[in-house]
CSV table of C-alpha atoms in Angstrom, one decimal:
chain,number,residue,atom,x,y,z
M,1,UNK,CA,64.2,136.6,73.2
M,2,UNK,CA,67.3,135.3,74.5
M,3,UNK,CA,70.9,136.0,73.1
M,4,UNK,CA,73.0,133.0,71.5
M,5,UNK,CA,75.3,131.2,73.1
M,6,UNK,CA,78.5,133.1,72.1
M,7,UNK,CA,81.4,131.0,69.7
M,8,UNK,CA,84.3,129.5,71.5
M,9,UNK,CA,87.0,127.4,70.7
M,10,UNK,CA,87.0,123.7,72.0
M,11,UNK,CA,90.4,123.2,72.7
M,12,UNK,CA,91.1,119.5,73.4
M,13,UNK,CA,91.1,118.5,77.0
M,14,UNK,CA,91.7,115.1,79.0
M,15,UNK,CA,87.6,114.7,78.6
M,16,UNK,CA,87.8,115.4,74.6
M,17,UNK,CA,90.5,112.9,73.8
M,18,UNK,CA,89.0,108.7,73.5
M,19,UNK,CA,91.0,106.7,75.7
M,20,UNK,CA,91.6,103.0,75.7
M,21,UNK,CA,92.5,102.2,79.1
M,22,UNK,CA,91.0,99.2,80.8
M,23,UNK,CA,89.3,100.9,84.0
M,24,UNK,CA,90.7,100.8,87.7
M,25,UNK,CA,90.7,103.0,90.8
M,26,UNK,CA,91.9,105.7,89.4
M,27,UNK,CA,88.5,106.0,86.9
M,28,UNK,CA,85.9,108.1,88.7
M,29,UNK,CA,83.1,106.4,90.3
M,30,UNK,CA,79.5,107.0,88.8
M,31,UNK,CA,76.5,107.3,90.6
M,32,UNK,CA,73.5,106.3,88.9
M,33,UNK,CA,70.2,105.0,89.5
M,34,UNK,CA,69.7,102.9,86.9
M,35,UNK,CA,72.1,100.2,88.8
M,36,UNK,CA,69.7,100.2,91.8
M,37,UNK,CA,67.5,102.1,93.9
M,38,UNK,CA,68.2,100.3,97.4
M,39,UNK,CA,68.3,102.5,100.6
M,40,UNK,CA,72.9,102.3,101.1
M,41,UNK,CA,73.0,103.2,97.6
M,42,UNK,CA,71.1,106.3,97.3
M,43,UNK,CA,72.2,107.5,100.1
M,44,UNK,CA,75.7,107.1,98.6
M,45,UNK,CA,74.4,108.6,95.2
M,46,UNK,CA,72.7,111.9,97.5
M,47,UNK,CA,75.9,112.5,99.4
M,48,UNK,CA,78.1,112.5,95.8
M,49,UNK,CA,76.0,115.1,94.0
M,50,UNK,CA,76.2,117.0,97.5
M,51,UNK,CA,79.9,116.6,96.9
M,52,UNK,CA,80.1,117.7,93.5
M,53,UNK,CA,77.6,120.7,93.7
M,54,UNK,CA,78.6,122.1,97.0
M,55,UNK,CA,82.1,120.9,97.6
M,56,UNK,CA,83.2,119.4,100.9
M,57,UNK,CA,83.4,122.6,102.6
M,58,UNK,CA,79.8,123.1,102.1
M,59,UNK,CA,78.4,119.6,102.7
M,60,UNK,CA,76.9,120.1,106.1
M,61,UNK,CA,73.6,119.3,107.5
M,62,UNK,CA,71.8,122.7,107.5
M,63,UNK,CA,73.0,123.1,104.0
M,64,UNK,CA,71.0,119.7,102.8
M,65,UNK,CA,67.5,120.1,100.8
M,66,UNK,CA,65.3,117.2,102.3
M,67,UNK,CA,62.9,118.1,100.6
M,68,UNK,CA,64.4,117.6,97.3
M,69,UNK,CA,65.9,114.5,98.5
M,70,UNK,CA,62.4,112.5,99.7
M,71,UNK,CA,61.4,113.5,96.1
M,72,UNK,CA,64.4,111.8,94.5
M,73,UNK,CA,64.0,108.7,96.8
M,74,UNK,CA,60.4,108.2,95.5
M,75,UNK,CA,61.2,108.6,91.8
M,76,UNK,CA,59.3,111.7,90.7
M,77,UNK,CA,62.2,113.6,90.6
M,78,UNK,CA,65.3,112.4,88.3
M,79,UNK,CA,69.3,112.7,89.0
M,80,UNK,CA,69.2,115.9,87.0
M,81,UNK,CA,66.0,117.5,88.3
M,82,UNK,CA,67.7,117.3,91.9
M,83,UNK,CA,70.8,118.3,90.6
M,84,UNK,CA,69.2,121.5,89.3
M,85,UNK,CA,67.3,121.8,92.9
M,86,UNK,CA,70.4,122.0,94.3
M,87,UNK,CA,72.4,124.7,92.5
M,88,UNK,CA,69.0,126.7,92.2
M,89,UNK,CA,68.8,126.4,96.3
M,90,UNK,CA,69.5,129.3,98.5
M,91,UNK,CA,72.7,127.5,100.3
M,92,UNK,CA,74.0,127.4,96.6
M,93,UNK,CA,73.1,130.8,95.9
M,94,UNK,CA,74.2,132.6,98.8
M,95,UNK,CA,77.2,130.4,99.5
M,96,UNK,CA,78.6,130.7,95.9
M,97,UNK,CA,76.8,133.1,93.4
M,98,UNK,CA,76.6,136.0,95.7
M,99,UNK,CA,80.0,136.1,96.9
M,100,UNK,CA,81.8,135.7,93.1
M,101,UNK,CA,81.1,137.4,89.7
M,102,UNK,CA,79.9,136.0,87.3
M,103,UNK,CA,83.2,135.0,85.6
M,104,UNK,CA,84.4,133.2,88.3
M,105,UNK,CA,80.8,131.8,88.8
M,106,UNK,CA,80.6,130.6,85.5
M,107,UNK,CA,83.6,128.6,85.6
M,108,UNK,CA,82.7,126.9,89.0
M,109,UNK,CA,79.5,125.6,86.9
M,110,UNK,CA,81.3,124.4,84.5
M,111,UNK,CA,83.4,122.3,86.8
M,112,UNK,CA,80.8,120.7,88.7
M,113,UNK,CA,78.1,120.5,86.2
M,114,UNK,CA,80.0,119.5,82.5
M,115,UNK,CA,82.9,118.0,84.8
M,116,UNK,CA,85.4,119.7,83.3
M,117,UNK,CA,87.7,123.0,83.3
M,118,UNK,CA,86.7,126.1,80.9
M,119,UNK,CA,88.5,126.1,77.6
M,120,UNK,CA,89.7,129.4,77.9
M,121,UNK,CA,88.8,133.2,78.6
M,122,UNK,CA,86.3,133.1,75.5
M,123,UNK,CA,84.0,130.4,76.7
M,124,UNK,CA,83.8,132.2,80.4
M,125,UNK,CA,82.8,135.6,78.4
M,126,UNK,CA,79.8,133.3,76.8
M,127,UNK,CA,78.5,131.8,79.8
M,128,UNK,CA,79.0,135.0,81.9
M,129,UNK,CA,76.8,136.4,79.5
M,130,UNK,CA,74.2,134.0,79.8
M,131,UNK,CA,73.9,134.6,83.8
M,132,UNK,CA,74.0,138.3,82.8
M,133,UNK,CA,70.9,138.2,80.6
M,134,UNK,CA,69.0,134.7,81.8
M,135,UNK,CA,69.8,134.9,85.2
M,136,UNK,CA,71.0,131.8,87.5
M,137,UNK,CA,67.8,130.5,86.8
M,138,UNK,CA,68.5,130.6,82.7
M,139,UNK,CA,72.1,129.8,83.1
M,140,UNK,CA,71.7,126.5,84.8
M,141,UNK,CA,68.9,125.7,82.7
M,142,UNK,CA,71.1,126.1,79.5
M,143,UNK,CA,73.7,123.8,81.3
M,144,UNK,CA,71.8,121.2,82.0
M,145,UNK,CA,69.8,121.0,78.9
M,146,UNK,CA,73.1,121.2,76.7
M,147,UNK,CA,74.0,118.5,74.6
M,148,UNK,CA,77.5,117.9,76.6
M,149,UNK,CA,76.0,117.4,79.8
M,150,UNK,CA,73.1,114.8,78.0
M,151,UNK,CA,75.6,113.1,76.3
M,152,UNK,CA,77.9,112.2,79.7
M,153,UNK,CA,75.0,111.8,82.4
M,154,UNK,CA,71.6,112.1,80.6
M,155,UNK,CA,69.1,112.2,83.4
M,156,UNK,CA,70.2,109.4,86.1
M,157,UNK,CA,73.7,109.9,86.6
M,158,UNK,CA,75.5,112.4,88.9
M,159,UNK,CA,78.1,114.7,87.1
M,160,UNK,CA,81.4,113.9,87.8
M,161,UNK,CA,85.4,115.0,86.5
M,162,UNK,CA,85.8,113.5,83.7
M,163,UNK,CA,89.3,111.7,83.2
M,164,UNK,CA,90.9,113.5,85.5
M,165,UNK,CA,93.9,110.8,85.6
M,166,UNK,CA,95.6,110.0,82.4
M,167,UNK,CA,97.8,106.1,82.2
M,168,UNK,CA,100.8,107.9,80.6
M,169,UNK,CA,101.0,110.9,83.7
M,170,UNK,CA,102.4,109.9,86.8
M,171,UNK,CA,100.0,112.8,88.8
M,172,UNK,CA,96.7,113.7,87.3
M,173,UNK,CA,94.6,117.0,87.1
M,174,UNK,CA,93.9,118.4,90.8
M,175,UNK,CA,90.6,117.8,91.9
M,176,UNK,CA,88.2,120.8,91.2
M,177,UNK,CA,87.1,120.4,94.8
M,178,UNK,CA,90.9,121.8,95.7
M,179,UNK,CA,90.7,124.8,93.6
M,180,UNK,CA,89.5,128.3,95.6
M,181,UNK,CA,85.9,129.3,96.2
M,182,UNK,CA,86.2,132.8,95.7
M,183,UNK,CA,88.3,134.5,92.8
M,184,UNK,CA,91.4,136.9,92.7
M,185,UNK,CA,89.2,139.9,93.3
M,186,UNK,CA,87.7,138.7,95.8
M,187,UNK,CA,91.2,137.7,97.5
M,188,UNK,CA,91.9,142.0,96.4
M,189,UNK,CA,89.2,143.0,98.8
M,190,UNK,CA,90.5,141.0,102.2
M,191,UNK,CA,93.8,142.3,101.7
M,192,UNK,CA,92.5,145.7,101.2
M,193,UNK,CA,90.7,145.3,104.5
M,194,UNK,CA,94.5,144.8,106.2
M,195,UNK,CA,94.4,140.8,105.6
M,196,UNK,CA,98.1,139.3,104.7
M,197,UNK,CA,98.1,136.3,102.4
M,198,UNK,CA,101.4,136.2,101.6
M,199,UNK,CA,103.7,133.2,101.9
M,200,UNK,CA,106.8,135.1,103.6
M,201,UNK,CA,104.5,136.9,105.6
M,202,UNK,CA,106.3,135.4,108.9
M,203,UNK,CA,109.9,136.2,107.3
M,204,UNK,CA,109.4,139.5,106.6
M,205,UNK,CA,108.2,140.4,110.6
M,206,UNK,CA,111.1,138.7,112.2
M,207,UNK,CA,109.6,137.8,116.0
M,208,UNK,CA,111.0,140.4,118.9
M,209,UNK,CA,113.2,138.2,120.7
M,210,UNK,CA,113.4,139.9,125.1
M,211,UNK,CA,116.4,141.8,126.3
M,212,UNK,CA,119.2,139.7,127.0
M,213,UNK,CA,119.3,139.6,130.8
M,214,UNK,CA,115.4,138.5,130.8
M,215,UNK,CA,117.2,135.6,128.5
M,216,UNK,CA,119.6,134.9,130.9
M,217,UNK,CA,117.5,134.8,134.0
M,218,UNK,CA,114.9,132.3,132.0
M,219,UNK,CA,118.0,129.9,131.1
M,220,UNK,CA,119.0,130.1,134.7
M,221,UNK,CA,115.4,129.1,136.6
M,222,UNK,CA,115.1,126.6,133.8
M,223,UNK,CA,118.6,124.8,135.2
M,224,UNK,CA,117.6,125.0,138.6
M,225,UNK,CA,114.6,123.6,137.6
M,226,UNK,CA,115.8,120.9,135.9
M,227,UNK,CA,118.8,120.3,138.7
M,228,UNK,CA,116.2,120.5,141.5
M,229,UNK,CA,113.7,117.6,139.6
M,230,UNK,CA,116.9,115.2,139.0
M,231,UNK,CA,117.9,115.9,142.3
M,232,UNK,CA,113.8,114.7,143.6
M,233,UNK,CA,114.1,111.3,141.6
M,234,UNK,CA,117.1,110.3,142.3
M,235,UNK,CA,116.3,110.5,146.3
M,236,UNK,CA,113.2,108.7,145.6
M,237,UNK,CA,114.7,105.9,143.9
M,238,UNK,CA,117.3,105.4,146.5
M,239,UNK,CA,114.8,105.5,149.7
M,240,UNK,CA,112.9,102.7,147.6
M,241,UNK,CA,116.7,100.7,147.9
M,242,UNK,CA,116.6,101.9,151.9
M,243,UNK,CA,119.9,104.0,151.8
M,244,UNK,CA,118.5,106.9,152.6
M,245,UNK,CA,115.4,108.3,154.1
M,246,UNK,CA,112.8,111.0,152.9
């Protein structure tokens, strides 16, 4: 029998709040196939649901499902069914669930799947405990069967961040595709194996400049140098005028 779904708190969010603005550029586009099923425009539609579920980084040719997409072309398989194909597929799984836990797994679901950011610590606890005891398998099942993700894309439209932009902010929410892969503990375990992330990390190793007479020597061949190439031209350009000969 599987657990409940544990009780968060809906805090409101960009997504929660009705808005009256007349739509422009900055609304996100939506990919559906109820407005057409023409060759351009599902292969516009199978590279945005790439996007959302595996992230620019990840949208490469090895990593695509054919399979999955031939099936979506001929209609047996609906926006949502390849969707789920997707983040059931081994790319996804190796690529993202076995290289984070399952809180930081959790919320990357929620961002590409629901299209928007986790309400707090609470409702990652709840969904980490869904993987926990239902498995990927059961987790992304329950998230694509929920009544929020029905209610904004139903079963022909790819999911997408919803109102990222606001009219009244002059810079919207970042772009979940901006936000890190992996989690802080992840980040813990490279710099335990000697990595440096740190910002001042060229700042606080000063270079080692050489001894001052390898300086001086350098400075020194780089006049002559430079004396020696002026000194080229300008014979050049006055055996062109016939005053002198090279």
């Amino acid at each position: 029998m599987a657990l409940p779904l544990l009780s968060y708190p809906t805090t409101s969010q960009n997504q929660r709040v009705n808005g009256f603005e007349i739509p422009g550029d900055e609304q996100p586009w939506q990919y559906c196939t109820e407005t057409g099923r023409d060759r351009l425009e599902m292969d516009a539609l199978i590279m945005a649901a790439y996007r959302r579920i595996f992230n620019e980084q990840q949208v490469l040719d090895n990593n695509r499902e054919p399979i999955l997409e031939s099936q979506l072309r001929s209609g047996q398989l609906t926006v949502r069914d390849f969707i789920r194909g997707l983040l059931l597929s081994e790319t996804f799984r190796r690529r993202n669930y076995d290289c984070n836990n399952n809180y930081r797994f959790a919320q990357m679901c929620i961002q590409r799947v629901l299209g928007r950011d986790i309400y707090d610590s609470r409702e990652q606890l709840a969904w980490s405990t869904v993987i926990a005891t239902q498995g990927l398998a059961g987790f992304i099942d329950r998230l694509l069967n929920s009544e929020e993700y029905l209610e904004n894309f139903g079963t022909d439209t790819v999911p997408y961040q919803r109102r990222r932009s606001l009219p009244h902010r002059e810079i919207g929410q970042l772009p979940f595709e901006r936000m890190p892969r992996y989690g802080a503990d992840h980040l813990s375990q490279l710099e335990a194996l000697g990595n440096d992330f740190s910002r001042d990390r060229d700042l606080s190793t000063p270079a080692k400049l050489p001894p001052d007479p390898v300086l001086k020597i350098g400075a020194a061949i780089t006049i002559f140098g430079a004396l020696a190439l002026t000194s080229g031209i300008i014979a050049v350009v006055l055996s062109w005028f016939g005053w002198i000969k090279i």
